[in-house]
Coordinates of C-alpha atoms in Angstrom, one line a residue:
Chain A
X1 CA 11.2 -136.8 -56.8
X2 CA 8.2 -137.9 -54.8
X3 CA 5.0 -137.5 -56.0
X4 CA 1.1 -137.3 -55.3
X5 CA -0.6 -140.0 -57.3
X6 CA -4.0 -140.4 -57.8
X7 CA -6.1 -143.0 -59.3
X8 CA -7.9 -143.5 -61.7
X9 CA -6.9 -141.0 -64.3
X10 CA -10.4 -141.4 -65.7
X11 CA -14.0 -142.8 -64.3
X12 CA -17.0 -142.6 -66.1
X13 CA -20.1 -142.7 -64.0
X14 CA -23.8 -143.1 -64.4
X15 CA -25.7 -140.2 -62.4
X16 CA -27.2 -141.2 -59.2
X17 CA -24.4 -143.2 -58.3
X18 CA -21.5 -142.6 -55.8
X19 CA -17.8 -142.6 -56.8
X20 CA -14.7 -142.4 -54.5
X21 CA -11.3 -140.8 -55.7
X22 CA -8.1 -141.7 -54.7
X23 CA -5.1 -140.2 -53.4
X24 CA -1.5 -140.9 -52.4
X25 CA -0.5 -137.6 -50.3
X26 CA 3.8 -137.3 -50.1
X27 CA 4.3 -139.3 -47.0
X28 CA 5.9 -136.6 -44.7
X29 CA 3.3 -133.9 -45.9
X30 CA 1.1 -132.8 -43.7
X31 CA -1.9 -131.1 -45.6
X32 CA -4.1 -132.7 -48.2
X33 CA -6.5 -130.5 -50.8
X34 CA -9.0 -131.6 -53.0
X35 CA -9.5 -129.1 -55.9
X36 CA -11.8 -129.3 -59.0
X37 CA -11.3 -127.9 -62.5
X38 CA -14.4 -128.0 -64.8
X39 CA -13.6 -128.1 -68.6
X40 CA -12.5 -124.6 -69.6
X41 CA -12.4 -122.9 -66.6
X42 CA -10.5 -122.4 -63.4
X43 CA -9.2 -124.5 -60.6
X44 CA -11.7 -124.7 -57.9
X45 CA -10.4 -125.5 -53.9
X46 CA -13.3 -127.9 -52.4
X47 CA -11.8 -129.0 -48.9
X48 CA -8.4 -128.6 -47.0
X49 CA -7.8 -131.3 -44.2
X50 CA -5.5 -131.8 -41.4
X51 CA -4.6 -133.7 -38.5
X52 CA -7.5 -136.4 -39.9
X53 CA -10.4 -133.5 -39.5
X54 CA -11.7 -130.9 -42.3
X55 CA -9.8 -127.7 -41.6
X56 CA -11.7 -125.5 -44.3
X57 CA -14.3 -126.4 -47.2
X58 CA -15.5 -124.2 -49.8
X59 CA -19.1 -123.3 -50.5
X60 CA -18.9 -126.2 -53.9
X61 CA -18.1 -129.0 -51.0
X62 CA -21.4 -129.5 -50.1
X63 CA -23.3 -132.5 -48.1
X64 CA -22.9 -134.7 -51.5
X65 CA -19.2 -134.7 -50.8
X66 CA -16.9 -136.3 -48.0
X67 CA -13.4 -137.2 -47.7
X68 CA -12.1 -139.6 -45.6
X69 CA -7.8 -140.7 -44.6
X70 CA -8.6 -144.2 -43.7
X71 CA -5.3 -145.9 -42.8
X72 CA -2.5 -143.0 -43.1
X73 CA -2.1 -143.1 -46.5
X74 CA -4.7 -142.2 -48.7
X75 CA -7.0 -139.3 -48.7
X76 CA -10.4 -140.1 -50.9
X77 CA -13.0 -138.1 -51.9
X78 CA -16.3 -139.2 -51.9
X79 CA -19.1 -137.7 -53.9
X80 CA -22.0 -139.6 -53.1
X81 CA -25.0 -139.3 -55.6
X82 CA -22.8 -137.8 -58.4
X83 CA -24.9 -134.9 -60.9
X84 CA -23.8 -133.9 -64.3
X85 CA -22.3 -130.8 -63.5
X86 CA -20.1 -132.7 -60.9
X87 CA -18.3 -133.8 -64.5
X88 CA -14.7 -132.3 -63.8
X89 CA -10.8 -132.9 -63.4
X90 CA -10.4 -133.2 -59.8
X91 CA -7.0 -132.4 -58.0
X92 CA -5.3 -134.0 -55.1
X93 CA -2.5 -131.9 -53.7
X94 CA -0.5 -131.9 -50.5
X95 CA 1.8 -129.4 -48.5
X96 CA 4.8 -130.1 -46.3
X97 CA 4.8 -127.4 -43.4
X98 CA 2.3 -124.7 -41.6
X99 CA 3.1 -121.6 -42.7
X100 CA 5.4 -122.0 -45.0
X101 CA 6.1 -120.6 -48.4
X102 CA 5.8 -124.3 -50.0
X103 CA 3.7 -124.5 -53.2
X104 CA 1.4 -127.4 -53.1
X105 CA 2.6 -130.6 -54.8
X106 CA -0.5 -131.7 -57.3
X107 CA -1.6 -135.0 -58.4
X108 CA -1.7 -135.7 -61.9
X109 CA -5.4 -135.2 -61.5
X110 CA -8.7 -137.6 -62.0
X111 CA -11.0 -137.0 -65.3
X112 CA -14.6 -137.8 -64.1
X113 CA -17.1 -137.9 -66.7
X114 CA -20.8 -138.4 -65.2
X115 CA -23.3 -139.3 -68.0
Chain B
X1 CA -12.3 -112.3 -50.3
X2 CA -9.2 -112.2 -52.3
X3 CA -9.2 -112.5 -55.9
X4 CA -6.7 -113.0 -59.0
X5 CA -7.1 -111.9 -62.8
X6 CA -5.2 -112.8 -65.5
X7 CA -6.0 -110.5 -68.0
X8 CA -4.8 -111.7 -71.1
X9 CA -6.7 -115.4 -71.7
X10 CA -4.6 -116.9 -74.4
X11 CA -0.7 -115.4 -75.5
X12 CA 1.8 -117.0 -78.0
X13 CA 5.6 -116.0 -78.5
X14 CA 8.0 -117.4 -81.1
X15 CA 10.3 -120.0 -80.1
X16 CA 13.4 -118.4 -78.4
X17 CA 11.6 -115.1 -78.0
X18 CA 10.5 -113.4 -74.2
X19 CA 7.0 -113.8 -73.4
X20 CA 5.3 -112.3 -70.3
X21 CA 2.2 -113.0 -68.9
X22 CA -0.1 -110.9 -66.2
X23 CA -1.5 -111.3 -63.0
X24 CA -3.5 -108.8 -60.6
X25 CA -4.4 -109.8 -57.2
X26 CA -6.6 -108.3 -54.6
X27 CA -6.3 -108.7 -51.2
X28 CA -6.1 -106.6 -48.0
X29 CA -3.4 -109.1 -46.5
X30 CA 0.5 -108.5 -45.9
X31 CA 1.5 -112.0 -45.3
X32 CA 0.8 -114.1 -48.2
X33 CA 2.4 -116.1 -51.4
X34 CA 2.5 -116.3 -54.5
X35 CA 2.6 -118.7 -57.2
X36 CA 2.9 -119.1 -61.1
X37 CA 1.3 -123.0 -62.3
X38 CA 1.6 -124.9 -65.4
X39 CA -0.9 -127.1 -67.1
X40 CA 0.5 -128.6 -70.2
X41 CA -1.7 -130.8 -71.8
X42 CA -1.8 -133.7 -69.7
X43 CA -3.5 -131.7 -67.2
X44 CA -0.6 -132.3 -64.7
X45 CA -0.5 -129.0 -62.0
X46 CA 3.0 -128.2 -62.1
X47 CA 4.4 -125.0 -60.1
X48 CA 6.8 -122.7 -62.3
X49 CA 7.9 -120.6 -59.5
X50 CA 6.7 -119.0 -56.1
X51 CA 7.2 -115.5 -54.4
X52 CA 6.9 -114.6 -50.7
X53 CA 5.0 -111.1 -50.1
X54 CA 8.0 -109.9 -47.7
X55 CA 10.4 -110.6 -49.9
X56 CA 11.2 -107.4 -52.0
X57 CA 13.7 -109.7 -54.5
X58 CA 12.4 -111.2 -57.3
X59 CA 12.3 -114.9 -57.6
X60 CA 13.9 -116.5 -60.1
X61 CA 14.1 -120.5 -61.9
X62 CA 16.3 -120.5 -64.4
X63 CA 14.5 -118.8 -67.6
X64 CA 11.4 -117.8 -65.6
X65 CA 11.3 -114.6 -63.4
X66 CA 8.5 -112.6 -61.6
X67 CA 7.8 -109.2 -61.8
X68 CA 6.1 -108.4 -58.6
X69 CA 5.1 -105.4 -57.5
X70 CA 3.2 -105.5 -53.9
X71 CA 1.6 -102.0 -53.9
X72 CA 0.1 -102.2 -57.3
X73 CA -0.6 -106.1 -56.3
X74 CA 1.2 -107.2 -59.7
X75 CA 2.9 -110.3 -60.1
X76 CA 3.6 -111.2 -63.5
X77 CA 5.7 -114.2 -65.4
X78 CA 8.2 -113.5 -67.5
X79 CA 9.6 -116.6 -69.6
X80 CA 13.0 -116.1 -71.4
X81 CA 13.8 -118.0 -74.5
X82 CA 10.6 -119.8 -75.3
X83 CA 10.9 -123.5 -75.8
X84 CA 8.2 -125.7 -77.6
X85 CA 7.9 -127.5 -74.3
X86 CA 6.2 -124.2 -73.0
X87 CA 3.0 -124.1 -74.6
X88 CA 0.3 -124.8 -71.8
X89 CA -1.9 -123.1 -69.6
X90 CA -0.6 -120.8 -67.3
X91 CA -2.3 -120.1 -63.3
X92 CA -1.4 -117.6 -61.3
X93 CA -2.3 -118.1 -57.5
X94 CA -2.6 -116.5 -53.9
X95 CA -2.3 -118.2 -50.7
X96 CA -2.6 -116.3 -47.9
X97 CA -0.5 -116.9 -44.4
X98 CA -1.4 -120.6 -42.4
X99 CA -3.0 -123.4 -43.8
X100 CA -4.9 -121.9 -46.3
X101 CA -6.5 -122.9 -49.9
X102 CA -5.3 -121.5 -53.2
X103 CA -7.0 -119.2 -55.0
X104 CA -6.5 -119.3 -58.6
X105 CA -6.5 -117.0 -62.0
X106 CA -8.6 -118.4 -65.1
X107 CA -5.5 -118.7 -67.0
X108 CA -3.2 -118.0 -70.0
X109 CA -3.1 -120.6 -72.7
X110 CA 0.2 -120.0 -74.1
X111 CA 1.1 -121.0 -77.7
X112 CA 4.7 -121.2 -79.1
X113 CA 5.3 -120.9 -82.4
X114 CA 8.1 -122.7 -84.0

């Protein structure tokens, strides 16, 4: 069954510095979500993107963030001068069709630890 | 903006025994969906089962059904015959119609006792 793989599982980070996570989307999927879960609480959504532009961002998904689909097959995220509270499990997911009643296929998810 | 509760934050059931678990939603939508996610310990988002607001039939995947009810805006999980393999965190979630982001419960840590 495909699948929407993400690397790393885990990156540890010093604060102040910039970290970029990685995503394999399905490759006939058509709409790519990042989503954060803090320890112990709910899943977040940070940024919906289609057709290589932002289609919706959530008030979390703020300047310190980008994502990027540089060469048709992954979708990163950036965050750029990472903070301790950015410390979180943070979801890559995609979606087939517009419309739809598909459930989004997650990625197994990257720790990120900022210290 | 919509919301969704899960009401009960942690549940356990005996092995073999019928569990369900609660969800509320609010939202002033007709078209949406709706969608039960589990997250076992690995962390891994997997989705249980889905339910389309126009359809009045309850969906169904083998021992898990929904109970949803569109006027009270209740959509909860039942889960037959609890297996070990069960015992994880439970999301419900709400998408509305078009390319749109979930919105999820806090979750249901479900235990199963052996």
């Amino acid at each position: 069954e495909p699948e929407v793989t993400q690397t790393p599982s885990h990156q540890v980070t010093q604060m102040g510095q910039e970290v970029i996570l990685r995503c394999v989307p399905i490759s006939n999927h058509l709409y790519f979500y990042w989503y954060r879960q803090i320890l112990g609480q709910k899943v977040e959504f940070l940024v919906s993107f289609y057709n290589n532009e932002i289609s919706e961002k959530s008030e979390i998904f703020d300047d310190q963030f980008s994502v990027e689909r540089p060469d048709g097959s992954n979708f990163t995220l950036k965050i750029r001068s990472t903070k301790l509270e950015d410390s979180a499990m943070y979801f890559c997911a995609s979606r087939k069709l517009q419309g739809s009643n598909y459930g989004y296929t997650f990625g197994s998810g990257t720790r990120l630890t900022v210290v | 903006a919509q919301t969704v509760t899960q009401s009960q934050p942690e549940m356990s059931v005996q092995e073999a025994e019928t569990v369900t678990l609660s969800c509320t939603y609010d939202t002033s939508e007709s078209d949406y969906y709706l969608f039960w996610y589990k997250q076992p310990p690995s962390r891994q988002m997997i989705l249980v089962i889905r339910q389309e607001a126009y359809k009045q039939q309850n969906a169904t995947e083998n021992r898990f059904s929904v109970n949803f009810q569109k006027a009270a805006k209740s959509f909860s999980l039942k889960i037959s015959d609890s297996q070990l393999g069960d015992a994880a965190m439970y999301f419900c979630a709400y998408r509305r119609s078009g390319n749109t982001p979930l919105v999820f419960g806090k979750g249901t840590r479900l235990s199963v006792i052996a």
